[in-house]
Short mmCIF file of C-alpha atoms and ligand atoms in Angstrom, two decimals:
data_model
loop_
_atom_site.label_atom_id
_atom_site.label_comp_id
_atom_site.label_asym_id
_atom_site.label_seq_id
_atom_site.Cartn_x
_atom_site.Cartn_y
_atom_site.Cartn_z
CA UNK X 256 -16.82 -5.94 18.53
CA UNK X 257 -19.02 -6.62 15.65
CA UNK X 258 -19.76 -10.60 14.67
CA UNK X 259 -17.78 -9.94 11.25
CA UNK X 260 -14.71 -9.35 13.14
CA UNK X 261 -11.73 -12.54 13.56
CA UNK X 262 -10.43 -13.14 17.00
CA UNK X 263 -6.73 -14.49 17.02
CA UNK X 264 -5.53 -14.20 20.96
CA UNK X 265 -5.01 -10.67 21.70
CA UNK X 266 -5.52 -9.50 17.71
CA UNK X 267 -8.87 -8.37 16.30
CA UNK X 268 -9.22 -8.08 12.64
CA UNK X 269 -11.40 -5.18 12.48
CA UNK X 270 -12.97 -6.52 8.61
CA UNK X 271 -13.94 -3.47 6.62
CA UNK X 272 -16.69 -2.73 4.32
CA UNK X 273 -16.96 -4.69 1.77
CA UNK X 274 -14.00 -6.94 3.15
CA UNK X 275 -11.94 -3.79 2.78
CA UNK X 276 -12.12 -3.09 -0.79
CA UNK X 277 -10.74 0.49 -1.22
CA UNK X 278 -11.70 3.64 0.32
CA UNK X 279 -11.93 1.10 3.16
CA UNK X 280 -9.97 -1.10 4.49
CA UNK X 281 -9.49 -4.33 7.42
CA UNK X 282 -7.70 -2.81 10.27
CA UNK X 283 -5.96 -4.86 13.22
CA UNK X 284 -7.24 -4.11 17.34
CA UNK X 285 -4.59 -5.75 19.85
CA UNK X 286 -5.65 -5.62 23.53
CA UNK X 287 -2.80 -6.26 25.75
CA UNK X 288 -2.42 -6.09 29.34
CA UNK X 289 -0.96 -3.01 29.56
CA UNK X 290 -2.30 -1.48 26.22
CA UNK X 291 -4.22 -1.39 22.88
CA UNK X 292 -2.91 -0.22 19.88
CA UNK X 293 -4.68 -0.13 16.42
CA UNK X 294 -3.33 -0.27 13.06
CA UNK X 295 -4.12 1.42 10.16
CA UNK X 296 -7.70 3.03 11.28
CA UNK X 297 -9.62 2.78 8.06
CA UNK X 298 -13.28 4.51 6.82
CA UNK X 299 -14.60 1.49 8.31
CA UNK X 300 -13.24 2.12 12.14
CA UNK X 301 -14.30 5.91 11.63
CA UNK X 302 -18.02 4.30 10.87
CA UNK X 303 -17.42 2.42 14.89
CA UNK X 304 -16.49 5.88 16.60
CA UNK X 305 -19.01 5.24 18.97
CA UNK X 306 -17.67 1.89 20.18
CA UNK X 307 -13.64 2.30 19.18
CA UNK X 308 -13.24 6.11 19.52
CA UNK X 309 -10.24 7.18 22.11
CA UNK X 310 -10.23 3.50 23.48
CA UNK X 311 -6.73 2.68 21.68
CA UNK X 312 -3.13 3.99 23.61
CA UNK X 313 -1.55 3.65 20.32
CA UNK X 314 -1.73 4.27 16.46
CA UNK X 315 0.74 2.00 14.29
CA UNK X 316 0.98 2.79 10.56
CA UNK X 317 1.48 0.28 7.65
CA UNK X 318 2.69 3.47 5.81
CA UNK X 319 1.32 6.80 5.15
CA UNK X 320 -1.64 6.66 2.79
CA UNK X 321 -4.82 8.26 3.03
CA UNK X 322 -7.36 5.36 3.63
CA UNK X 323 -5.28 3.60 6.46
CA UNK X 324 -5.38 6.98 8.28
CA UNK X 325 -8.59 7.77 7.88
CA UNK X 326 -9.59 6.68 11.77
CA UNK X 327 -6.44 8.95 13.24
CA UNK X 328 -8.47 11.30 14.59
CA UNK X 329 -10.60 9.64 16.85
CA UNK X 330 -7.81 8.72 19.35
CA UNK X 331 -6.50 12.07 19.90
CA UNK X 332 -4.67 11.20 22.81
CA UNK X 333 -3.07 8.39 21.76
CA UNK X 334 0.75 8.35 20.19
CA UNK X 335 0.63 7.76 16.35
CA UNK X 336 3.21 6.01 15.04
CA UNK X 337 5.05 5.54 11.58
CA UNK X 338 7.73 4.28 9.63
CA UNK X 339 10.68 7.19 9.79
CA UNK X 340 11.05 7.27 5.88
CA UNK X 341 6.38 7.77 5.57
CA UNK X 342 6.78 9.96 8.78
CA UNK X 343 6.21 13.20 6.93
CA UNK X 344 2.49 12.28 5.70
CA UNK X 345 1.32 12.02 9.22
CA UNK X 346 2.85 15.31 10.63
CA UNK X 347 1.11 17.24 7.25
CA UNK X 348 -0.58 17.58 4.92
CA UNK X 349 2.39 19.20 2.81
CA UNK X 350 4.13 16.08 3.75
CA UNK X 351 1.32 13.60 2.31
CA UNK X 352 1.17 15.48 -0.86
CA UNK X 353 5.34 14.52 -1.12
CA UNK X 354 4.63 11.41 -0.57
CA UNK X 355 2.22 11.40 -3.45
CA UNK X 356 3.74 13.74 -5.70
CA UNK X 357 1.31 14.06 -8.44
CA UNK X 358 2.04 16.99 -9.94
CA UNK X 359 -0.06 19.61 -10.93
CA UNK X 360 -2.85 17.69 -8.81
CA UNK X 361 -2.45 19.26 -5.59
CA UNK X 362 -5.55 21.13 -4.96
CA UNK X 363 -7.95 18.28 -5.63
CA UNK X 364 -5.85 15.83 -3.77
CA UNK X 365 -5.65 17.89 -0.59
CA UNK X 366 -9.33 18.14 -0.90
CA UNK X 367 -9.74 14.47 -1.22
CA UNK X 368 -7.99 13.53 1.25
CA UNK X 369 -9.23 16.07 4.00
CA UNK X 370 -12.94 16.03 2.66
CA UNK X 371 -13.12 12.01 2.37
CA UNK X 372 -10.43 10.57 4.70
CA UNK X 373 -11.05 13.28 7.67
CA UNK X 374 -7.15 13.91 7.07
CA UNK X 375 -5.79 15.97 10.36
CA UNK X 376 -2.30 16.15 10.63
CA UNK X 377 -0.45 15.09 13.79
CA UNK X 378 2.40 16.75 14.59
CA UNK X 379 3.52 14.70 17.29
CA UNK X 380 3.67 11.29 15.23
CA UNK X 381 6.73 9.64 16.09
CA UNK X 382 8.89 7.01 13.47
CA UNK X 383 9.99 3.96 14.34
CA UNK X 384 12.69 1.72 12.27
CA UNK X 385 12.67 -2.02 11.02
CA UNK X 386 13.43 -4.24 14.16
CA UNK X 387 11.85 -2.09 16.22
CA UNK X 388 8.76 -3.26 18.67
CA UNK X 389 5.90 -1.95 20.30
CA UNK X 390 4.95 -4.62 23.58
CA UNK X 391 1.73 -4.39 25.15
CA UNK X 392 1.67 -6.98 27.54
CA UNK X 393 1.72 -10.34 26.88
CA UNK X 394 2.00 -9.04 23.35
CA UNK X 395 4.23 -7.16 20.78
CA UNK X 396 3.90 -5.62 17.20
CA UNK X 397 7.00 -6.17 15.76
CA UNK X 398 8.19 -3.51 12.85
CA UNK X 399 9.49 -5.49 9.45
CA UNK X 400 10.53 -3.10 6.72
CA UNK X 401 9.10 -3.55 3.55
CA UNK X 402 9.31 -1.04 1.04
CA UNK X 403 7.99 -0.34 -2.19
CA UNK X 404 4.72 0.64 -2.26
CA UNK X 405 5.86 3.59 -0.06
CA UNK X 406 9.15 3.83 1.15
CA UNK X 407 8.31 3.71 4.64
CA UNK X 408 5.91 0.51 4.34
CA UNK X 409 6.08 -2.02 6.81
CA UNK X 410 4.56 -5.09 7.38
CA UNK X 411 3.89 -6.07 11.42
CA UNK X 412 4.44 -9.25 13.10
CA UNK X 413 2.25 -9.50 16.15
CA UNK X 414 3.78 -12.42 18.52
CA UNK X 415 2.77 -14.46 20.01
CA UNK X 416 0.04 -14.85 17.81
CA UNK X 417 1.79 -14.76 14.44
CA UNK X 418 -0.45 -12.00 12.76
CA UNK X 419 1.17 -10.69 9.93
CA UNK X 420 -0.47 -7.70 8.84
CA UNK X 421 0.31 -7.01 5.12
CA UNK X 422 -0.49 -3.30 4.68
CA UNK X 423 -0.72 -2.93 0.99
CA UNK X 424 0.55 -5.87 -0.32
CA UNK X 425 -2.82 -6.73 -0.50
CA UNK X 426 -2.48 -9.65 -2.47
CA UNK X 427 -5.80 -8.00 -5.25
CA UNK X 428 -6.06 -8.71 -8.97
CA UNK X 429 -4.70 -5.47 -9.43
CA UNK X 430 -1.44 -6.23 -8.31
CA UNK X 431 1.55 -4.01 -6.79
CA UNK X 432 0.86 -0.69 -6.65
CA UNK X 433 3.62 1.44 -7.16
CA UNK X 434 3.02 4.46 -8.67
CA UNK X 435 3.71 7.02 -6.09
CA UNK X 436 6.95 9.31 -5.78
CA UNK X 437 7.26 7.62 -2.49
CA UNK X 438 6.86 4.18 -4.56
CA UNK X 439 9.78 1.75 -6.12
CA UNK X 440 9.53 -0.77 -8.58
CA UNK X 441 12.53 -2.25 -7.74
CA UNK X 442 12.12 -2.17 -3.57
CA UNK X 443 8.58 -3.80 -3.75
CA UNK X 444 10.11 -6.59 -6.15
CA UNK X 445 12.04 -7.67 -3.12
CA UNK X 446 9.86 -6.75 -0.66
CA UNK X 447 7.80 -9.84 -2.11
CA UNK X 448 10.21 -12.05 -1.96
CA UNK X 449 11.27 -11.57 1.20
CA UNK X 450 7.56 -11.02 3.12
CA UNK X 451 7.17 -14.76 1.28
CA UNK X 452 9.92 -16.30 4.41
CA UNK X 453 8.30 -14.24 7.32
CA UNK X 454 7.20 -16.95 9.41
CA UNK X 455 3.31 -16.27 10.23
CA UNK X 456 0.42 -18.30 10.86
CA UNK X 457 -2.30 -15.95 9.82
CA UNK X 458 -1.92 -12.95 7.62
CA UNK X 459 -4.05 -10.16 7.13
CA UNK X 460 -4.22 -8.08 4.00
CA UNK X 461 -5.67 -4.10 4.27
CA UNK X 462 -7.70 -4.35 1.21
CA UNK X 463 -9.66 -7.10 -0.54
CA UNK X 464 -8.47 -11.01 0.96
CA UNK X 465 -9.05 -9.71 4.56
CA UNK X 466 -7.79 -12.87 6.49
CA UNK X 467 -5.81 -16.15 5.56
CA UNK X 468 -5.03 -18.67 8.11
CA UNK X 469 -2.86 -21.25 5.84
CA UNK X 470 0.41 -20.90 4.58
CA UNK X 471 -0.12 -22.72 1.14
CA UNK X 472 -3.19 -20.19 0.34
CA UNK X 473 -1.01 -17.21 0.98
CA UNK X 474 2.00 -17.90 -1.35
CA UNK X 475 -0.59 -18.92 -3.82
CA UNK X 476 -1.99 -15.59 -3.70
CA UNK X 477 1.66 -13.98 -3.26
CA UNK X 478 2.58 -15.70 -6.58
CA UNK X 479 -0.43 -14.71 -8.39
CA UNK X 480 -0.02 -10.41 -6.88
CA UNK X 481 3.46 -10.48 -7.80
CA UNK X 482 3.22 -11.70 -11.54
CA UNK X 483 0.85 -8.56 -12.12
CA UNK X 484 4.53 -7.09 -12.76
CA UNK X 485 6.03 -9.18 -15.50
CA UNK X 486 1.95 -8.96 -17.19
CA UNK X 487 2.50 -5.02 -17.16
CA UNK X 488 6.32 -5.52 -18.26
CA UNK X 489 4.80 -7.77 -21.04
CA UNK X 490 1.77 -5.91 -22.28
CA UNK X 491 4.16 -2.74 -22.15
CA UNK X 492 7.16 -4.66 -24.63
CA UNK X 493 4.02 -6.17 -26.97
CA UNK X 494 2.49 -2.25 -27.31
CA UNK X 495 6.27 -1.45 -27.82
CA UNK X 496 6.78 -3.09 -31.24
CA UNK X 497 5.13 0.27 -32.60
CA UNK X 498 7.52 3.22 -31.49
CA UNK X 499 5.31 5.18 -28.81
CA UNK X 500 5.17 7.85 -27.13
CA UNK X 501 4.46 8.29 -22.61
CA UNK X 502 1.37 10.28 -23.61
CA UNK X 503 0.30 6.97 -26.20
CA UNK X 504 1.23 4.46 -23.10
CA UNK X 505 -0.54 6.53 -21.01
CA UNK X 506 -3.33 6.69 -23.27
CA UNK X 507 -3.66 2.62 -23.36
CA UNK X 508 -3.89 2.24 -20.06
CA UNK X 509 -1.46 -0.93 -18.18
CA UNK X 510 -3.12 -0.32 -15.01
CA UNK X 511 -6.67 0.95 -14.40
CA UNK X 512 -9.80 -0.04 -16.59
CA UNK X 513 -10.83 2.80 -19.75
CA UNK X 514 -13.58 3.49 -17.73
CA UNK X 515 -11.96 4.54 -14.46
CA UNK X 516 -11.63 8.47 -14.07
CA UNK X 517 -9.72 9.23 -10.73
CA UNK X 518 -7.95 12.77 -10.58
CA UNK X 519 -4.83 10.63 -10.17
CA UNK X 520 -4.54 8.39 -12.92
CA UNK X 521 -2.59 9.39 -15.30
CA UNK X 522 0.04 10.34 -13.41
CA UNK X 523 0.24 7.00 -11.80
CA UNK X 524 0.33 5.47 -14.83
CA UNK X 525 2.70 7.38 -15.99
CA UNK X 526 5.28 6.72 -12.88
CA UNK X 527 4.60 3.26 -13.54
CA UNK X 528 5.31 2.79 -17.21
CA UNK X 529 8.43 4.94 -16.24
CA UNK X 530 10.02 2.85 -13.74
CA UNK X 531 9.13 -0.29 -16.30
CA UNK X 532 10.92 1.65 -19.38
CA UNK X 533 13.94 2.62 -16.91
CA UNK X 534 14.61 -0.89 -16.02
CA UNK X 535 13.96 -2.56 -20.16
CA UNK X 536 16.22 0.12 -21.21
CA UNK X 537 18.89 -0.96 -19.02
CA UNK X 538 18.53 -4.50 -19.93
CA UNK X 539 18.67 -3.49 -24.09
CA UNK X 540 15.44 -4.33 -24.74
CA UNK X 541 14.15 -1.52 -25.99
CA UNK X 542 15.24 1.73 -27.43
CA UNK X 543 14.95 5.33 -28.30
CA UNK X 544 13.74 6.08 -31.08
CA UNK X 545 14.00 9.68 -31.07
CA UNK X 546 13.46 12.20 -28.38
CA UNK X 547 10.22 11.42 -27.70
CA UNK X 548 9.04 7.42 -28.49
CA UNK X 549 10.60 4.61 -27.51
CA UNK X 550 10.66 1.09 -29.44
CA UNK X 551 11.50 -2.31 -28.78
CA UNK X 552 14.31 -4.38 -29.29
CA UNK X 553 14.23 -8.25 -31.00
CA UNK X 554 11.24 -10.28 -29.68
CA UNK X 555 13.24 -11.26 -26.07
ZN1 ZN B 883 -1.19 2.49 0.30
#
């Protein structure tokens, strides 16, 4: 194992490039007595084929996204598990695309994901279900629902160490990320309160923080990820006082930079806004102004 990587007991945290800033990502290694699993295989395992490759018994998913299953195929032989609800993004690639479901995108992003993230389906994955637990010998991965981002995402408890690997609540400046078809506003919202009581002594995010080892720093940076929502729900009502149309929301940009061009964006942006307009409307605090721009409501 390479000197960049953190040792707790049985758990390695495999750090990624770049400490895992997206396409890669910080991927877990447990070595028990009577097996090694690894979870989420990033870019950055695929780059350690020659140490890692076919070494692992099993493959545990976060959730079904195409950078933390981007090292599937070198372990072959090994079972792959995920989440029951994510399950159909591992058995194909019809099933990713679901998951996804950016329409009218579907060509580039099966090209994407096969071209850059090595993408080969498996079949054979099996799902597992909260409470359920993989032991290994001396120690477990332990399956806690969390959904939101997809709606199979779990977080893992690996005891006895008390590893909590975070998937993609990654705890970035960027915030929760739920833009998918597989995504929900309202599910990650309590995902984040309730990943906040897991009892843990060192958690791991896939992307950007990597490792924290106190409790205080990690519902700091919990707080700080989580009120990326009410900043989008606020910039979103302040943009409102003009009636506006998606396309004109979508246009300004609440989530990525002016700059950024991904295949993707709009579309995430788009699902986004949506669930955010869904949710004010309920509340009365905005309206429809006609059939096609909405407008809000007092200054609430
Ligand atoms: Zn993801």
């Amino acid at each position: 194992m390479q000197a960049i990587d953190r040792r707790f007991g049985a758990v390695t945290v495999l750090v990624g490039d770049k400490n895992g800033k997206y396409p890669h990502g910080n991927s877990l290694w447990i070595e028990g007595r009577e097996g090694t699993a690894v979870i989420d295989p990033s870019l950055s395992v695929v780059a350690r084929r020659d140490e890692l490759a076919g070494r692992a018994d099993l493959v545990i998913q976060s959730h079904v996204h195409e950078d933390h299953v981007a090292g599937v195929p070198l372990f072959p032989a090994a079972k792959v598990y995920a989440h029951r609800a994510d399950l159909i993004g591992l058995q194909g690639l019809d099933g990713l695309m679901a998951i996804y479901g950016y329409e009218g995108l579907d060509a580039a992003m099966r090209d994407f994901v096969v071209q850059q993230f090595h993408y080969r389906a498996r079949p054979d994955a099996h799902g597992f279900d909260d409470g359920d637990a993989f032991a290994l010998g001396g120690t477990q991965v332990r399956v806690i629902h969390a959904p939101g981002h997809t709606r199979g995402h779990s977080v893992l408890l690996i005891e006895p160490e008390g590893v909590l690997f975070l998937g993609d609540i990654d705890l970035s400046s960027f915030g929760p990320y739920y833009g998918d078809a597989w995504s929900d506003l309202a599910d990650f919202e309590a995902t984040l309160r309730a990943v906040r009581d897991v009892e843990a002594r060192v958690w791991v995010s896939f992307h950007h923080v990597g490792v924290i080892d106190d409790r205080d720093t990690f519902v700091e940076k919990l707080d700080r990820f989580a009120a990326r929502i009410a900043a989008r729900e606020a910039a979103l009502l302040e943009f409102l006082t003009e009636p506006r149309t998606m396309a004109e929301m979508v246009c300004h940009r609440f989530l990525y930079p002016a700059h950024a061009t991904m295949p993707f964006l709009d579309a995430v942006e788009e699902r986004t806004i949506q669930q955010h307009l869904d949710r004010l409307l309920r509340e009365g605090r905005i309206e429809r102004c006609d059939e096609v721009r909405y407008r809000r409501l007092g200054r609430s």
